[in-house]
Amino acid sequence: MRSPIASLLALGSLLAPLAWSSPSRADASAWVFTGAGAVGWKQGDADLVVDGALSLDVGVGTTPDAPFIFGGLARATPILGSGVDLALLARVATRGFQAGQLGLALDAGGYARFWGERSTGFTGALTLGAPLGISLSLQGSVGTGDAVAFGAVAGIDLLRLTVYRQSLLPVWPNPFPAQERPQDVARR
C-alpha cells in the first residue's frame, strides 16, 4: 500500500506541467465610448424637434489584429429633456478604427424607447474613428409610431485611446497593447 505522501507527490509531478504557461495577451476588442451631439427626432404627426443628446456605448468584438473586427454593442442615448433610447447593435469595424488610427465602424440593430409615445425599431450608425480614440458618429433610427431620429455625436472611446492605441507610439508608447506588435510576431 502506498503512503499518502507518495501519492500526492506523484499527482503533483503529473500536474506540474499544467502550471506552466506562455505569455498571454488580449485577443478580443472592446469599446467604451462617451460623446455628445444633437439629435433631430419626431414621433407620429408631431413636428421635428432638435435636442442635445449624449451617447454611451459598451461592447466587445473579435481580435483587434484582424483587418475587420466583428462585435456587439449596448448603446444608451439620452435625449436631453426627453428620455433615453436603448439599443443593441452589431458592429463591424476596420483595424484602423480599433487601433486608434483612421478607420470606420458600422453599427446596426434594434432600439427601444420607453418614454413619450413608446417605440421600437431599427437603428444604425456610421462612425469615423480618428487617432486617440476620437470619433464622429452619424446615427439614425426609424421605428413604430412613425418615430424617426437622426443626428451626429462626437466623443472619445476610452479603450481605443489606451489599450488599443497604435498611433503616436514614438512620442507616447503603449506599453501593454492588445494588438500584436511586429517585434512580438518576429519572436515566434
CSV table of C-alpha atoms in Angstrom, one decimal:
chain,number,residue,atom,x,y,z
A,1,MET,CA,0.0,0.0,0.0
A,2,ARG,CA,1.3,3.4,-1.0
A,3,SER,CA,1.7,6.2,1.5
A,4,PRO,CA,-0.5,9.3,1.1
A,5,ILE,CA,2.7,11.5,0.7
A,6,ALA,CA,4.0,9.4,-2.2
A,7,SER,CA,0.5,9.6,-3.9
A,8,LEU,CA,0.5,13.4,-3.5
A,9,LEU,CA,4.0,13.7,-4.9
A,10,ALA,CA,3.1,11.5,-7.9
A,11,LEU,CA,-0.1,13.5,-8.5
A,12,GLY,CA,1.8,16.8,-8.2
A,13,SER,CA,4.5,15.7,-10.7
A,14,LEU,CA,1.8,14.8,-13.2
A,15,LEU,CA,0.0,18.2,-12.8
A,16,ALA,CA,3.2,20.4,-12.7
A,17,PRO,CA,3.3,20.9,-16.5
A,18,LEU,CA,-0.2,22.4,-16.4
A,19,ALA,CA,1.2,25.2,-14.2
A,20,TRP,CA,3.5,26.5,-17.0
A,21,SER,CA,2.1,29.0,-19.5
A,22,SER,CA,3.4,31.2,-22.2
A,23,PRO,CA,3.0,34.9,-22.1
A,24,SER,CA,-0.6,35.9,-23.0
A,25,ARG,CA,-2.2,39.0,-24.4
A,26,ALA,CA,-5.7,40.2,-25.0
A,27,ASP,CA,-7.3,38.7,-28.1
A,28,ALA,CA,-10.6,40.5,-28.0
A,29,SER,CA,-11.6,44.0,-28.9
A,30,ALA,CA,-13.7,46.2,-26.7
A,31,TRP,CA,-15.3,49.6,-26.8
A,32,VAL,CA,-16.2,52.2,-24.1
A,33,PHE,CA,-17.4,55.3,-25.8
A,34,THR,CA,-18.9,58.5,-24.5
A,35,GLY,CA,-19.9,61.5,-26.5
A,36,ALA,CA,-22.4,64.4,-27.1
A,37,GLY,CA,-24.1,66.0,-30.0
A,38,ALA,CA,-27.5,66.8,-31.4
A,39,VAL,CA,-30.4,64.7,-32.5
A,40,GLY,CA,-33.4,65.6,-34.6
A,41,TRP,CA,-36.4,63.4,-33.8
A,42,LYS,CA,-40.2,63.2,-34.2
A,43,GLN,CA,-43.0,60.8,-33.5
A,44,GLY,CA,-46.3,60.5,-35.2
A,45,ASP,CA,-47.7,63.8,-36.5
A,46,ALA,CA,-45.5,65.9,-34.2
A,47,ASP,CA,-43.1,68.5,-35.6
A,48,LEU,CA,-39.4,67.7,-35.8
A,49,VAL,CA,-37.6,68.6,-32.6
A,50,VAL,CA,-33.8,69.1,-32.3
A,51,ASP,CA,-32.4,68.4,-28.9
A,52,GLY,CA,-28.9,67.8,-27.4
A,53,ALA,CA,-28.0,64.2,-26.9
A,54,LEU,CA,-25.4,62.0,-25.2
A,55,SER,CA,-24.2,58.6,-26.3
A,56,LEU,CA,-22.8,55.9,-24.1
A,57,ASP,CA,-21.5,52.7,-25.7
A,58,VAL,CA,-20.1,49.5,-24.2
A,59,GLY,CA,-19.2,46.5,-26.4
A,60,VAL,CA,-16.9,43.6,-27.3
A,61,GLY,CA,-15.6,42.1,-30.6
A,62,THR,CA,-13.2,39.8,-32.3
A,63,THR,CA,-9.4,40.1,-32.3
A,64,PRO,CA,-8.0,43.6,-32.9
A,65,ASP,CA,-5.3,42.1,-35.2
A,66,ALA,CA,-7.8,41.2,-38.0
A,67,PRO,CA,-8.5,43.5,-40.9
A,68,PHE,CA,-12.2,43.7,-39.8
A,69,ILE,CA,-13.5,43.3,-36.3
A,70,PHE,CA,-17.0,42.0,-35.7
A,71,GLY,CA,-18.8,42.5,-32.4
A,72,GLY,CA,-21.7,43.8,-30.5
A,73,LEU,CA,-22.6,47.0,-28.5
A,74,ALA,CA,-25.1,48.2,-26.0
A,75,ARG,CA,-25.9,51.9,-26.5
A,76,ALA,CA,-27.8,54.4,-24.3
A,77,THR,CA,-28.7,57.6,-26.0
A,78,PRO,CA,-30.1,60.2,-23.5
A,79,ILE,CA,-32.0,62.8,-25.5
A,80,LEU,CA,-31.8,65.8,-23.1
A,81,GLY,CA,-35.2,66.9,-21.9
A,82,SER,CA,-37.0,63.9,-23.2
A,83,GLY,CA,-35.7,60.4,-22.3
A,84,VAL,CA,-33.2,57.6,-23.1
A,85,ASP,CA,-33.2,55.4,-26.2
A,86,LEU,CA,-31.6,52.0,-25.5
A,87,ALA,CA,-30.1,49.9,-28.4
A,88,LEU,CA,-28.4,46.6,-29.0
A,89,LEU,CA,-26.2,46.7,-32.1
A,90,ALA,CA,-23.9,44.5,-34.2
A,91,ARG,CA,-20.7,46.2,-35.2
A,92,VAL,CA,-18.2,45.8,-38.0
A,93,ALA,CA,-15.1,48.0,-37.7
A,94,THR,CA,-11.8,48.3,-39.6
A,95,ARG,CA,-8.5,47.6,-37.9
A,96,GLY,CA,-7.6,51.3,-38.3
A,97,PHE,CA,-10.7,52.2,-36.3
A,98,GLN,CA,-9.8,49.8,-33.5
A,99,ALA,CA,-6.1,50.7,-33.4
A,100,GLY,CA,-6.8,54.4,-32.8
A,101,GLN,CA,-5.8,55.5,-36.3
A,102,LEU,CA,-8.2,56.4,-39.1
A,103,GLY,CA,-11.0,53.9,-39.7
A,104,LEU,CA,-14.7,53.3,-39.9
A,105,ALA,CA,-17.3,51.3,-37.9
A,106,LEU,CA,-20.8,50.4,-39.0
A,107,ASP,CA,-23.4,49.6,-36.4
A,108,ALA,CA,-26.9,48.2,-37.0
A,109,GLY,CA,-29.5,46.8,-34.6
A,110,GLY,CA,-32.7,47.4,-32.7
A,111,TYR,CA,-33.7,50.1,-30.3
A,112,ALA,CA,-36.4,50.7,-27.7
A,113,ARG,CA,-37.9,54.0,-26.4
A,114,PHE,CA,-39.7,53.8,-23.2
A,115,TRP,CA,-40.7,57.4,-22.9
A,116,GLY,CA,-43.2,59.6,-24.7
A,117,GLU,CA,-45.0,57.5,-27.2
A,118,ARG,CA,-43.1,54.3,-26.8
A,119,SER,CA,-41.4,52.9,-29.8
A,120,THR,CA,-39.2,50.1,-31.0
A,121,GLY,CA,-37.4,49.7,-34.3
A,122,PHE,CA,-34.2,49.8,-36.3
A,123,THR,CA,-31.2,52.0,-35.5
A,124,GLY,CA,-27.8,52.3,-37.2
A,125,ALA,CA,-24.7,54.4,-37.2
A,126,LEU,CA,-21.6,55.1,-39.3
A,127,THR,CA,-18.7,56.2,-37.1
A,128,LEU,CA,-15.4,57.8,-38.3
A,129,GLY,CA,-12.6,56.9,-35.9
A,130,ALA,CA,-9.6,59.3,-35.7
A,131,PRO,CA,-6.4,59.0,-33.7
A,132,LEU,CA,-6.5,58.8,-30.0
A,133,GLY,CA,-10.0,57.3,-29.9
A,134,ILE,CA,-11.7,60.5,-31.2
A,135,SER,CA,-14.9,59.6,-33.1
A,136,LEU,CA,-17.7,61.3,-35.1
A,137,SER,CA,-20.8,59.2,-35.4
A,138,LEU,CA,-23.8,59.8,-37.7
A,139,GLN,CA,-26.8,58.0,-36.2
A,140,GLY,CA,-30.3,57.3,-37.3
A,141,SER,CA,-33.3,55.3,-36.3
A,142,VAL,CA,-36.8,54.5,-37.6
A,143,GLY,CA,-39.5,52.8,-35.6
A,144,THR,CA,-43.1,52.1,-34.6
A,145,GLY,CA,-45.4,55.1,-34.1
A,146,ASP,CA,-43.8,56.8,-37.0
A,147,ALA,CA,-40.7,57.5,-34.9
A,148,VAL,CA,-37.7,58.9,-36.8
A,149,ALA,CA,-34.4,60.2,-35.4
A,150,PHE,CA,-31.1,61.3,-36.9
A,151,GLY,CA,-28.1,63.1,-35.5
A,152,ALA,CA,-24.4,63.5,-35.0
A,153,VAL,CA,-22.4,62.7,-31.9
A,154,ALA,CA,-18.7,63.4,-31.3
A,155,GLY,CA,-16.7,61.9,-28.5
A,156,ILE,CA,-13.9,59.6,-27.4
A,157,ASP,CA,-13.6,55.9,-27.0
A,158,LEU,CA,-11.5,55.4,-23.8
A,159,LEU,CA,-10.3,51.9,-24.8
A,160,ARG,CA,-9.2,52.9,-28.3
A,161,LEU,CA,-7.3,55.8,-26.6
A,162,THR,CA,-5.5,53.5,-24.2
A,163,VAL,CA,-5.3,49.7,-24.6
A,164,TYR,CA,-5.9,49.5,-28.4
A,165,ARG,CA,-4.0,52.7,-29.4
A,166,GLN,CA,-1.3,52.2,-32.1
A,167,SER,CA,-0.9,55.8,-33.1
A,168,LEU,CA,1.7,58.3,-31.8
A,169,LEU,CA,3.8,55.4,-30.4
A,170,PRO,CA,7.2,57.2,-30.9
A,171,VAL,CA,6.1,60.1,-28.6
A,172,TRP,CA,3.6,58.2,-26.4
A,173,PRO,CA,4.4,54.5,-26.1
A,174,ASN,CA,1.7,52.0,-25.4
A,175,PRO,CA,3.4,49.5,-23.0
A,176,PHE,CA,0.7,46.9,-23.0
A,177,PRO,CA,-1.2,47.0,-26.3
A,178,ALA,CA,-3.9,44.4,-27.1
A,179,GLN,CA,-2.7,44.1,-30.7
A,180,GLU,CA,0.3,42.1,-31.8
A,181,ARG,CA,3.4,44.3,-32.4
A,182,PRO,CA,5.8,43.5,-35.2
A,183,GLN,CA,8.5,42.6,-32.7
A,184,ASP,CA,6.1,40.1,-31.0
A,185,VAL,CA,5.5,38.4,-34.3
A,186,ALA,CA,9.2,38.2,-35.1
A,187,ARG,CA,10.0,36.3,-31.8
A,188,ARG,CA,7.7,33.4,-32.7
